[in-house]
Short mmCIF file of C-alpha atoms in Angstrom, two decimals:
data_model
loop_
_atom_site.label_atom_id
_atom_site.label_comp_id
_atom_site.label_asym_id
_atom_site.label_seq_id
_atom_site.Cartn_x
_atom_site.Cartn_y
_atom_site.Cartn_z
CA MET A 1 117.24 116.67 59.01
CA THR A 2 120.77 116.40 57.96
CA GLU A 3 123.67 118.52 59.13
CA LYS A 4 124.02 119.93 55.67
CA ASN A 5 120.46 121.34 55.81
CA THR A 6 120.72 122.96 59.25
CA GLN A 7 123.83 124.68 57.86
CA GLN A 8 121.91 125.84 54.83
CA ILE A 9 119.42 127.63 57.03
CA GLU A 10 122.17 129.59 58.68
CA MET A 11 123.89 130.29 55.45
CA THR A 12 120.92 131.45 53.55
CA PRO A 13 121.23 135.14 53.04
CA VAL A 14 118.75 136.95 55.30
CA GLU A 15 117.14 138.81 52.39
CA GLU A 16 115.29 135.75 51.53
CA VAL A 17 113.49 135.73 54.77
CA TYR A 18 110.20 137.59 54.41
CA ALA A 19 111.38 138.81 51.13
CA LYS A 20 108.60 139.69 48.88
CA ARG A 21 107.53 136.15 48.31
CA LYS A 22 106.17 134.52 45.20
CA LYS A 23 102.62 133.33 46.14
CA ILE A 24 102.43 129.52 46.16
CA TYR A 25 99.44 128.03 44.50
CA PRO A 26 99.40 124.43 45.83
CA ARG A 27 97.67 122.17 43.28
CA GLN A 28 94.89 120.06 44.69
CA VAL A 29 95.95 116.50 45.34
CA THR A 30 94.11 113.19 45.96
CA GLY A 31 95.54 109.95 47.35
CA LEU A 32 96.07 108.00 50.49
CA PHE A 33 97.84 110.70 52.51
CA ALA A 34 95.62 113.44 51.16
CA SER A 35 92.65 111.55 52.51
CA PHE A 36 94.41 111.08 55.86
CA ARG A 37 94.88 114.77 56.10
CA PHE A 38 91.33 115.44 55.01
CA THR A 39 89.96 113.15 57.74
CA GLY A 40 92.32 114.72 60.17
CA VAL A 41 91.27 118.26 59.29
CA LEU A 42 87.56 117.35 59.47
CA VAL A 43 87.96 115.63 62.93
CA LEU A 44 90.12 118.37 64.33
CA LEU A 45 87.94 121.22 63.09
CA GLY A 46 84.99 119.26 64.40
CA ILE A 47 86.43 119.10 67.86
CA TYR A 48 87.41 122.76 67.77
CA TYR A 49 84.05 124.10 66.59
CA LEU A 50 81.69 121.79 68.32
CA GLY A 51 83.75 121.04 71.51
CA PRO A 52 82.53 123.99 73.50
CA PHE A 53 78.83 123.11 72.78
CA LEU A 54 79.26 119.66 74.40
CA GLN A 55 77.25 119.44 77.68
CA TRP A 56 77.92 117.50 80.85
CA ASN A 57 75.67 117.40 83.86
CA GLY A 58 73.92 120.63 82.68
CA ARG A 59 77.07 122.63 82.12
CA GLN A 60 79.68 123.01 79.37
CA ALA A 61 81.79 119.86 79.37
CA ILE A 62 84.97 121.46 78.67
CA LEU A 63 85.44 125.03 79.80
CA PHE A 64 88.62 126.86 80.71
CA ASP A 65 86.58 129.43 82.57
CA LEU A 66 89.12 132.23 82.85
CA PRO A 67 86.73 134.80 84.32
CA ALA A 68 85.78 132.47 87.11
CA ARG A 69 89.36 131.03 87.35
CA LYS A 70 88.14 127.42 87.10
CA PHE A 71 88.79 124.73 84.50
CA TYR A 72 85.92 122.29 83.95
CA ILE A 73 86.86 119.09 82.17
CA PHE A 74 83.92 116.69 82.30
CA GLU A 75 83.78 115.41 85.87
CA TRP A 76 86.73 117.46 87.10
CA ILE A 77 87.10 121.03 88.19
CA PHE A 78 90.59 122.43 88.31
CA TRP A 79 91.59 125.55 90.28
CA PRO A 80 94.68 127.72 90.00
CA GLN A 81 96.10 125.65 92.88
CA ASP A 82 96.13 122.74 90.45
CA PHE A 83 98.51 124.45 88.08
CA ILE A 84 100.97 121.52 88.52
CA TYR A 85 98.62 119.26 86.54
CA LEU A 86 98.59 121.75 83.72
CA ALA A 87 102.34 121.90 83.80
CA ALA A 88 102.55 118.06 83.74
CA LEU A 89 100.04 117.97 80.86
CA LEU A 90 102.25 120.41 78.80
CA ILE A 91 105.30 118.27 79.55
CA ILE A 92 103.51 115.10 78.42
CA ALA A 93 102.36 116.85 75.23
CA ALA A 94 105.92 117.97 74.58
CA ILE A 95 107.55 114.57 75.13
CA ALA A 96 104.74 112.96 73.00
CA LEU A 97 105.69 115.40 70.28
CA PHE A 98 109.30 114.46 70.58
CA LEU A 99 108.56 110.77 70.42
CA VAL A 100 106.33 111.11 67.41
CA THR A 101 108.96 113.28 65.69
CA ALA A 102 111.77 110.79 66.35
CA LEU A 103 109.64 107.99 64.91
CA ALA A 104 107.68 109.48 62.08
CA GLY A 105 109.21 112.86 61.42
CA ARG A 106 107.04 115.93 60.92
CA VAL A 107 103.67 114.17 60.96
CA TRP A 108 102.48 116.84 63.38
CA CYS A 109 103.22 119.55 60.82
CA GLY A 110 101.71 117.57 57.99
CA TYR A 111 98.45 116.56 59.52
CA ALA A 112 97.70 118.03 62.92
CA CYS A 113 99.18 121.53 63.31
CA PRO A 114 96.49 124.16 63.47
CA GLN A 115 98.47 126.10 60.88
CA THR A 116 98.16 123.18 58.52
CA VAL A 117 94.47 122.48 59.45
CA TRP A 118 93.27 126.00 58.93
CA THR A 119 95.30 126.58 55.83
CA GLU A 120 93.67 123.54 54.33
CA ALA A 121 90.33 124.87 55.17
CA PHE A 122 91.20 128.21 53.66
CA LEU A 123 92.63 126.56 50.56
CA TRP A 124 89.42 124.66 50.20
CA ILE A 125 87.37 127.90 50.25
CA GLU A 126 89.88 129.45 47.86
CA ARG A 127 89.42 126.61 45.32
CA LYS A 128 85.66 126.69 45.67
CA VAL A 129 85.66 130.41 44.75
CA GLU A 130 88.59 130.85 42.44
CA GLY A 131 88.85 127.42 40.94
CA SER A 132 91.87 125.19 40.32
CA ARG A 133 95.54 126.10 40.59
CA SER A 134 95.79 127.18 37.01
CA SER A 135 92.70 129.36 37.10
CA GLN A 136 93.90 130.98 40.35
CA MET A 137 97.17 131.80 38.65
CA LYS A 138 95.45 133.26 35.59
CA LEU A 139 93.11 135.30 37.76
CA ASP A 140 95.91 136.86 39.66
CA LYS A 141 97.79 137.67 36.45
CA ALA A 142 94.76 139.23 34.78
CA GLY A 143 94.02 142.98 35.20
CA TRP A 144 91.32 144.15 37.58
CA SER A 145 87.72 143.55 36.22
CA TRP A 146 84.38 143.32 37.69
CA ALA A 147 84.46 139.55 37.53
CA LYS A 148 87.89 139.42 39.27
CA PHE A 149 86.72 141.83 41.96
CA ARG A 150 83.66 139.82 42.62
CA LEU A 151 85.62 136.60 42.98
CA LYS A 152 88.24 138.16 45.33
CA PHE A 153 85.52 139.96 47.37
CA THR A 154 83.63 136.59 47.79
CA LYS A 155 86.86 134.83 48.79
CA HIS A 156 87.90 137.38 51.40
CA PHE A 157 84.35 137.66 52.68
CA LEU A 158 84.10 133.95 53.14
CA TRP A 159 87.61 133.87 54.69
CA LEU A 160 86.72 136.74 57.17
CA ALA A 161 83.40 135.21 58.13
CA PHE A 162 85.03 131.86 58.74
CA SER A 163 87.77 133.61 60.87
CA LEU A 164 85.25 135.48 62.88
CA LEU A 165 83.41 132.18 63.69
CA THR A 166 86.76 130.82 64.65
CA GLY A 167 87.47 133.74 66.95
CA PHE A 168 84.02 133.42 68.49
CA VAL A 169 84.53 129.71 69.20
CA PHE A 170 87.97 130.48 70.55
CA VAL A 171 86.47 132.77 73.17
CA GLY A 172 83.77 130.08 73.74
CA TRP A 173 86.45 127.75 75.19
CA PHE A 174 87.23 130.26 77.80
CA THR A 175 83.86 131.73 78.73
CA PRO A 176 80.55 129.88 78.76
CA ILE A 177 79.50 129.61 75.07
CA THR A 178 75.81 129.54 75.40
CA GLU A 179 75.75 132.78 77.18
CA LEU A 180 78.29 134.17 74.79
CA THR A 181 76.03 133.21 71.89
CA GLU A 182 73.10 134.97 73.48
CA ARG A 183 75.28 138.04 74.12
CA THR A 184 76.52 138.07 70.63
CA LEU A 185 73.09 137.69 69.02
CA SER A 186 71.73 140.59 71.15
CA PHE A 187 74.81 142.71 70.55
CA GLU A 188 75.69 142.86 74.20
CA LEU A 189 79.24 141.43 74.09
CA GLY A 190 81.60 142.62 76.71
CA PRO A 191 84.38 144.87 75.29
CA TRP A 192 87.11 142.20 76.02
CA GLU A 193 85.12 139.31 74.49
CA PHE A 194 84.48 141.40 71.42
CA PHE A 195 88.19 142.36 71.28
CA TRP A 196 89.46 138.81 71.49
CA ILE A 197 86.98 137.54 68.89
CA ILE A 198 88.30 140.19 66.51
CA PHE A 199 91.91 139.62 67.49
CA TYR A 200 91.85 135.84 67.13
CA GLY A 201 89.73 136.07 64.01
CA PHE A 202 92.22 138.43 62.46
CA ALA A 203 95.11 136.20 63.46
CA THR A 204 93.37 133.15 61.74
CA TYR A 205 92.70 135.25 58.59
CA GLY A 206 96.25 136.51 58.37
CA ASN A 207 97.91 133.08 59.17
CA ALA A 208 95.76 130.79 57.13
CA GLY A 209 94.77 133.25 54.34
CA TRP A 210 97.99 135.18 53.79
CA MET A 211 101.10 133.96 55.60
CA ARG A 212 100.63 130.24 55.21
CA GLU A 213 103.94 128.43 54.71
CA GLN A 214 105.84 131.50 55.93
CA VAL A 215 104.57 130.72 59.45
CA CYS A 216 106.19 127.39 59.32
CA MET A 217 109.40 128.67 57.70
CA TYR A 218 109.96 131.83 59.77
CA MET A 219 107.91 131.81 62.79
CA CYS A 220 107.58 128.26 64.05
CA PRO A 221 110.06 127.35 66.83
CA TYR A 222 109.27 123.64 66.38
CA ALA A 223 110.25 123.77 62.79
CA ARG A 224 113.60 125.10 63.78
CA PHE A 225 114.48 122.46 66.42
CA GLN A 226 112.64 119.36 65.12
CA SER A 227 115.66 118.27 63.29
CA ALA A 228 117.42 117.55 66.66
CA MET A 229 114.93 114.75 67.19
CA PHE A 230 115.75 113.12 63.80
CA ASP A 231 117.95 110.17 63.29
CA LYS A 232 118.65 107.64 60.52
CA ASN A 233 115.57 105.65 61.42
CA THR A 234 113.20 108.55 61.41
CA LEU A 235 110.50 108.56 58.68
CA VAL A 236 111.07 111.25 56.17
CA ILE A 237 109.62 112.09 52.77
CA SER A 238 112.36 111.30 50.24
CA TYR A 239 112.87 111.01 46.54
CA ASP A 240 114.69 107.92 45.46
CA GLU A 241 117.40 109.52 43.50
CA LYS A 242 119.11 106.17 42.41
CA ARG A 243 115.90 105.10 40.74
CA GLY A 244 114.72 108.41 39.52
CA GLU A 245 117.74 109.96 37.91
CA PRO A 246 118.49 110.88 35.27
CA ARG A 247 115.09 112.37 34.94
CA GLY A 248 113.40 113.30 31.70
CA SER A 249 110.24 113.14 29.64
CA ARG A 250 109.53 110.19 27.60
CA LYS A 251 106.64 108.58 25.66
CA LYS A 252 104.40 106.32 27.58
CA GLY A 253 105.50 102.72 27.29
CA ALA A 254 108.97 103.73 26.08
CA ASP A 255 111.86 101.66 27.40
CA TYR A 256 113.32 104.51 29.48
CA GLU A 257 116.16 102.30 30.71
CA ALA A 258 117.35 101.77 27.11
CA GLU A 259 117.19 105.54 26.67
CA GLY A 260 119.39 105.91 29.76
CA LYS A 261 116.78 107.58 31.78
CA GLY A 262 115.53 107.06 35.35
CA ALA A 263 111.97 106.60 36.56
CA CYS A 264 111.37 110.41 37.08
CA VAL A 265 109.32 111.67 34.19
CA ASP A 266 110.03 115.21 35.27
CA CYS A 267 106.38 116.20 35.18
CA SER A 268 106.98 118.74 38.02
CA LEU A 269 103.75 117.75 39.70
CA CYS A 270 105.55 117.12 42.97
CA VAL A 271 106.57 120.83 42.90
CA GLN A 272 103.08 122.03 42.01
CA VAL A 273 101.45 120.33 44.87
CA CYS A 274 103.90 121.37 47.54
CA PRO A 275 102.41 123.82 49.95
CA THR A 276 105.92 125.28 50.74
CA GLY A 277 106.94 125.41 47.04
CA ILE A 278 109.98 123.22 47.24
CA ASP A 279 111.28 120.47 45.02
CA ILE A 280 111.56 117.23 46.98
CA ARG A 281 113.97 115.84 44.30
CA ASP A 282 116.59 118.35 45.67
CA GLY A 283 116.83 116.34 48.83
CA LEU A 284 115.56 116.84 52.43
CA GLN A 285 114.87 120.53 53.14
CA TYR A 286 113.90 122.36 56.29
CA GLN A 287 110.89 123.84 54.50
CA CYS A 288 109.37 120.32 54.06
CA ILE A 289 106.52 120.03 56.46
CA GLY A 290 106.04 116.27 55.67
CA CYS A 291 102.57 116.58 54.24
CA ALA A 292 103.21 113.84 51.64
CA ALA A 293 101.35 115.62 48.95
CA CYS A 294 104.23 114.94 46.64
CA VAL A 295 104.07 111.22 47.47
CA ASP A 296 100.51 110.98 46.57
CA VAL A 297 100.78 112.86 43.29
CA CYS A 298 103.87 111.03 42.16
CA ASN A 299 102.19 107.61 42.89
CA GLU A 300 99.37 108.64 40.71
CA VAL A 301 101.87 109.41 37.89
CA MET A 302 103.85 106.21 38.41
CA ASP A 303 100.51 104.29 38.21
CA LYS A 304 99.67 106.07 34.96
CA MET A 305 103.09 105.23 33.50
CA GLY A 306 102.80 101.62 34.67
CA TYR A 307 105.91 102.09 36.87
CA GLU A 308 106.52 100.83 40.41
CA LYS A 309 105.09 103.24 43.04
CA ASN A 310 107.01 105.10 45.80
CA LEU A 311 109.58 106.95 43.70
CA VAL A 312 108.81 109.61 46.31
CA SER A 313 107.80 108.01 49.54
CA TYR A 314 107.93 107.94 53.31
CA THR A 315 111.13 106.25 54.07
CA THR A 316 114.13 106.39 56.27
CA GLU A 317 117.73 107.30 55.70
CA ASN A 318 118.74 103.75 56.61
CA ALA A 319 116.18 102.16 54.32
CA LEU A 320 117.39 104.34 51.36
CA SER A 321 121.01 103.39 51.88
CA GLY A 322 120.07 99.74 52.39
CA LYS A 323 121.02 99.59 56.08
CA LYS A 324 119.11 97.84 58.84
CA GLU A 325 116.29 99.77 60.37
CA SER A 326 115.55 99.70 64.06
CA PHE A 327 112.52 100.84 65.98
CA PHE A 328 113.55 100.91 69.54
CA ARG A 329 116.59 103.21 69.56
CA PRO A 330 117.82 104.59 72.77
CA ARG A 331 116.15 108.03 72.22
CA VAL A 332 112.81 106.33 71.42
CA THR A 333 113.08 104.12 74.56
CA ILE A 334 113.95 107.17 76.73
CA TYR A 335 110.94 109.07 75.35
CA ILE A 336 108.61 106.15 75.98
CA VAL A 337 109.87 105.61 79.48
CA LEU A 338 109.61 109.25 80.43
CA LEU A 339 106.15 109.63 78.80
CA SER A 340 104.81 106.57 80.77
CA VAL A 341 106.35 107.68 84.10
CA ILE A 342 104.89 111.20 83.91
CA THR A 343 101.58 110.05 82.56
CA ILE A 344 101.17 107.46 85.35
CA ALA A 345 102.21 110.06 87.95
CA LEU A 346 99.76 112.61 86.75
CA LEU A 347 96.83 110.22 86.57
CA GLY A 348 97.72 108.78 90.07
CA SER A 349 97.93 112.19 91.63
CA ILE A 350 94.63 113.35 89.95
CA ALA A 351 92.86 110.18 91.21
CA GLN A 352 94.23 110.84 94.73
CA ARG A 353 93.54 114.60 94.59
CA VAL A 354 91.55 115.80 97.61
CA PRO A 355 88.93 118.21 96.41
CA LEU A 356 89.56 120.53 99.25
CA GLY A 357 91.88 123.49 99.73
CA LEU A 358 92.76 125.49 102.81
CA ASP A 359 94.70 128.75 102.89
CA ILE A 360 95.69 130.25 106.30
CA ILE A 361 96.39 133.90 106.42
CA ARG A 362 97.64 135.48 109.64
CA ASP A 363 96.15 138.72 110.67
CA ARG A 364 98.65 141.26 109.37
CA SER A 365 97.78 144.13 111.77
CA SER A 366 99.22 142.63 114.90
CA LEU A 367 101.63 139.86 115.62
CA TYR A 368 99.70 138.70 118.77
CA ARG A 369 97.37 140.06 121.49
CA GLU A 370 97.33 139.44 125.21
CA THR A 371 93.75 138.95 126.47
CA ASP A 372 92.47 140.15 129.88
CA GLU A 373 92.91 136.59 131.25
CA GLY A 374 96.52 136.65 130.26
CA LEU A 375 96.24 134.42 127.28
CA ILE A 376 98.05 134.97 123.97
CA GLU A 377 95.72 135.40 121.03
CA ASN A 378 96.45 135.08 117.26
CA VAL A 379 93.79 135.88 114.68
CA TYR A 380 93.71 133.99 111.30
CA THR A 381 91.56 134.08 108.30
CA LEU A 382 90.84 130.70 106.81
CA LYS A 383 90.07 130.35 103.20
CA VAL A 384 88.21 126.98 102.57
CA MET A 385 87.94 125.97 99.01
CA ASN A 386 85.45 123.28 98.14
CA MET A 387 86.82 121.91 94.79
CA ASP A 388 84.16 119.20 94.85
CA LEU A 389 81.01 118.97 92.74
CA LYS A 390 78.70 118.97 95.79
CA ASP A 391 78.34 120.99 98.98
CA HIS A 392 80.22 119.97 102.09
CA ARG A 393 80.32 120.72 105.74
CA TYR A 394 83.82 120.60 107.17
CA SER A 395 84.90 120.25 110.73
CA LEU A 396 88.00 122.14 111.91
CA ALA A 397 90.59 120.99 114.43
CA VAL A 398 93.82 122.66 115.41
CA GLY A 399 96.79 120.97 117.17
CA GLY A 400 100.44 121.60 117.88
CA ILE A 401 100.14 123.42 121.15
CA GLU A 402 98.75 122.05 124.43
CA ASP A 403 95.48 123.32 125.65
CA LEU A 404 94.84 125.80 122.93
CA ARG A 405 91.49 127.43 122.92
CA ILE A 406 89.59 127.98 119.77
CA LYS A 407 86.13 129.26 118.88
CA LYS A 408 84.85 126.72 116.51
CA PRO A 409 81.64 126.67 114.48
CA LYS A 410 79.54 123.97 116.10
CA LYS A 411 77.96 122.55 112.91
CA GLY A 412 81.19 122.85 110.93
CA ILE A 413 81.90 125.17 108.04
CA LEU A 414 79.46 124.87 105.17
CA VAL A 415 81.05 125.61 101.76
CA GLU A 416 78.92 125.13 98.61
CA ALA A 417 80.25 123.25 95.67
CA GLY A 418 82.96 125.11 93.74
CA THR A 419 83.08 128.05 96.06
CA VAL A 420 85.42 129.63 98.68
CA VAL A 421 84.38 130.65 102.15
CA THR A 422 86.55 132.94 104.22
CA TYR A 423 86.36 132.24 107.89
CA PRO A 424 88.01 134.20 110.70
CA ILE A 425 89.15 132.36 113.82
CA ARG A 426 90.85 133.31 117.05
CA ILE A 427 93.17 130.93 118.83
CA GLN A 428 94.15 131.54 122.44
CA VAL A 429 97.04 129.85 124.21
CA ASN A 430 98.45 129.90 127.74
CA PRO A 431 101.83 131.57 127.44
CA ASP A 432 103.34 128.74 129.61
CA ASN A 433 102.73 126.36 126.86
CA LEU A 434 104.81 128.50 124.34
CA LYS A 435 108.42 127.61 124.31
CA THR A 436 109.50 129.76 121.38
CA ALA A 437 108.40 132.94 119.86
CA SER A 438 107.01 131.11 116.88
CA THR A 439 105.36 127.71 117.19
CA GLU A 440 104.07 125.46 114.52
CA LEU A 441 100.32 124.87 114.39
CA ILE A 442 98.45 122.20 112.38
CA PHE A 443 95.07 122.84 111.05
CA TYR A 444 92.99 119.75 110.25
CA LEU A 445 89.92 120.06 108.06
CA ASN A 446 87.73 117.18 107.15
CA ALA A 447 84.38 116.77 105.50
CA LEU A 448 81.72 115.50 107.86
CA ASP A 449 80.04 113.36 105.23
CA ASP A 450 83.23 111.92 103.68
CA ASP A 451 86.28 110.80 105.55
CA ALA A 452 88.31 110.67 102.48
CA ILE A 453 88.19 114.45 102.11
CA SER A 454 90.51 115.75 104.67
CA ILE A 455 93.62 117.91 104.65
CA GLU A 456 96.11 119.28 107.14
CA VAL A 457 97.98 122.51 106.65
CA ASP A 458 100.75 124.06 108.76
CA GLY A 459 100.44 127.43 110.33
CA ARG A 460 102.49 129.55 112.81
CA PHE A 461 101.48 130.86 116.21
CA LEU A 462 103.44 133.92 117.35
CA GLY A 463 103.88 134.93 120.98
CA PRO A 464 106.27 136.69 123.29
CA VAL A 465 109.54 135.02 124.45
CA PHE A 466 109.88 134.87 128.20
CA LYS A 467 113.21 133.26 128.60
CA MET B 1 126.19 142.20 58.09
CA PRO B 2 126.46 145.95 58.80
CA GLY B 3 126.13 146.96 55.10
CA LYS B 4 123.51 144.31 54.54
CA ASN B 5 121.39 145.25 57.54
CA ASN B 6 119.41 147.68 55.58
CA SER B 7 118.48 145.03 53.11
CA VAL B 8 116.57 143.09 55.70
CA PRO B 9 113.01 143.79 54.98
CA LYS B 10 111.15 145.96 57.60
CA VAL B 11 108.55 143.30 57.95
CA GLN B 12 111.14 140.73 59.06
CA ARG B 13 112.45 143.14 61.69
CA PHE B 14 109.03 143.87 63.04
CA VAL B 15 108.09 140.22 63.25
CA ALA B 16 111.49 139.28 64.83
CA ILE B 17 110.55 141.77 67.58
CA LEU B 18 106.81 141.25 67.99
CA TRP B 19 106.52 137.54 67.43
CA PRO B 20 108.97 136.16 70.16
CA SER B 21 107.71 138.72 72.66
CA PHE B 22 104.15 137.70 71.86
CA VAL B 23 104.96 133.99 72.76
CA VAL B 24 106.83 134.90 75.93
CA SER B 25 104.19 137.42 77.17
CA GLY B 26 101.57 134.67 76.62
CA ILE B 27 103.56 132.39 78.96
CA ALA B 28 104.18 135.23 81.43
CA THR B 29 100.46 136.05 81.49
CA VAL B 30 99.47 132.47 82.25
CA LEU B 31 102.12 132.19 85.01
CA PHE B 32 101.35 135.55 86.46
CA PHE B 33 97.57 135.25 86.65
CA THR B 34 97.79 131.62 87.93
CA ALA B 35 99.64 132.97 90.96
CA PHE B 36 97.67 136.12 91.36
CA ASP B 37 93.96 136.68 91.15
CA PRO B 38 93.58 140.23 89.81
CA ASP B 39 90.36 140.69 91.70
CA GLU B 40 92.14 140.07 94.93
CA VAL B 41 95.28 142.00 94.23
CA ILE B 42 93.53 145.02 92.91
CA GLY B 43 90.94 144.68 95.72
CA CYS B 44 93.71 145.44 98.16
CA VAL B 45 94.88 148.61 96.57
CA GLY B 46 91.75 149.70 94.78
CA GLY B 47 91.69 149.83 90.92
CA TRP B 48 89.51 150.32 87.95
CA ASP B 49 86.23 148.77 87.74
CA ILE B 50 86.84 146.14 85.04
CA SER B 51 86.29 142.46 84.74
CA ARG B 52 88.97 139.73 85.34
CA MET B 53 88.87 139.21 81.55
CA GLY B 54 89.84 142.94 81.36
CA TYR B 55 92.77 142.62 83.65
CA TYR B 56 94.01 139.48 81.99
CA SER B 57 93.94 141.29 78.64
CA VAL B 58 95.57 144.46 79.91
CA GLY B 59 98.15 142.26 81.69
CA PHE B 60 98.80 140.39 78.62
CA PHE B 61 99.44 143.62 76.58
CA LEU B 62 101.57 145.07 79.36
CA PHE B 63 103.78 141.98 79.26
CA TRP B 64 103.87 142.13 75.49
CA LEU B 65 105.06 145.78 75.69
CA LEU B 66 107.80 144.85 78.09
CA THR B 67 108.95 141.71 76.26
CA SER B 68 108.99 143.58 72.88
CA LEU B 69 110.99 146.31 74.56
CA ASN B 70 113.39 143.54 75.47
CA SER B 71 113.43 142.33 71.87
CA VAL B 72 113.97 145.84 70.64
CA LEU B 73 116.93 146.31 72.86
CA THR B 74 118.43 142.84 71.76
CA CYS B 75 118.09 143.81 68.11
CA TYR B 76 119.54 147.24 68.83
CA PHE B 77 122.66 145.76 70.57
CA LEU B 78 123.03 143.18 67.84
CA LYS B 79 124.12 146.06 65.53
CA PRO B 80 127.92 146.30 65.54
CA CYS B 81 129.39 149.58 66.79
CA SER B 82 130.62 151.73 64.05
CA LYS B 83 134.36 151.50 63.70
CA SER B 84 135.74 155.03 63.55
#
């Protein structure tokens, strides 16, 4: 957004923030962008509520199994060791958000943000129970009566039920949902599962039912810094002041230009539909989440009046001032390049990932031990992680010091799919072969049935210094 | 600001303390428990008999306590000293 607006945020007296707010009753809107959002909400809620029930090879297809410390995503299993992939994924998501913001403004806010999606769902329930905008306002103004109580009770009951379902599914992304369902139905939920269902449910109810636009205005970090990604070619929702002003009511079919008026009929519908309660005709404001409800409703009015559409529309600052628009600006190019590089690197490294992990832990009780034969012995505990989907037997080899003796398992180390086996080994070395107090060892591990699955890990062998 | 400070609604002050600390403690929890498996860490020193989920949750709230303490102190020091 413009410099002026960022300043406005800072200049606004603090009292306004979280001040006792006037409840906003967004009027229902139909139109092109409303149907985009409706479709988006349906798809996203569908993914959220049905996603955990998706099955893959007899298990939950996508499961961020926190209790077992494993993430299942279709064919892949990720371990805490794979944290780098998660970090890369988050970076990709962030840059993608920057790119989209630079190109199309706050489309994330208007269509895909969970806050918007769940608020839409809650508004839908509210409208089903309490009726349209005007009947909601009338109901809230009226004194308490049995009828009002019944409506309010029904609304909050439905909201709470929906929130609890949301909390339940939330936990289902992190712990197997079929078992979670069984435990819920038989009232055998673990205390923490129960707690998080309530916690997340309560957060949903509070955010989508009560806080709504305040979350965007006061709590969302993205809303505060998104203006940094904006430039004069970014899509914003804007009112065409030149065409609209001076606004005023008129009779249908009247020659408004002769009356000295602009195209805006001052019906105030754009204000009524706004979920954050602003007037788009006052210019670009930081509260605008780019939902385009005002575009839809204004186009409807323009149609009825027989005027040209897009008095309020998605446009760019350059288009409004009649300048040339450009798509590939430096920032857009930089975002695209960064995004492609990191995405390719991530996919490449996942494709090359060896589903085998080896941790080498030295025995902590003693540095080394001298055997009766005069050899130096170090003891290690190996932790072999089979991150593959099937069982493997691995052969172990150790190098780095000449003539080292090691007691190896003859048939290799068997590790079942997705498990860890700890395996103690003793390595004995002739002290003549040790040149320093600490010598590097290399542990080689490879699957007997698959040559591609092999890793090498460095370790240290400690001994006395003779020189 | 000093005179006006009282006019800041209480709710805002609570949110300004609890919300950022909530976000940061979420990040801290993820990083901490990615690096340390509570079952292993606690296994070494002996601990309560609760599940990993329990340790994660307790860890999250401990982090939240610490980070909100941080926010409280920031808010406290933001208040200008009284000029005598």
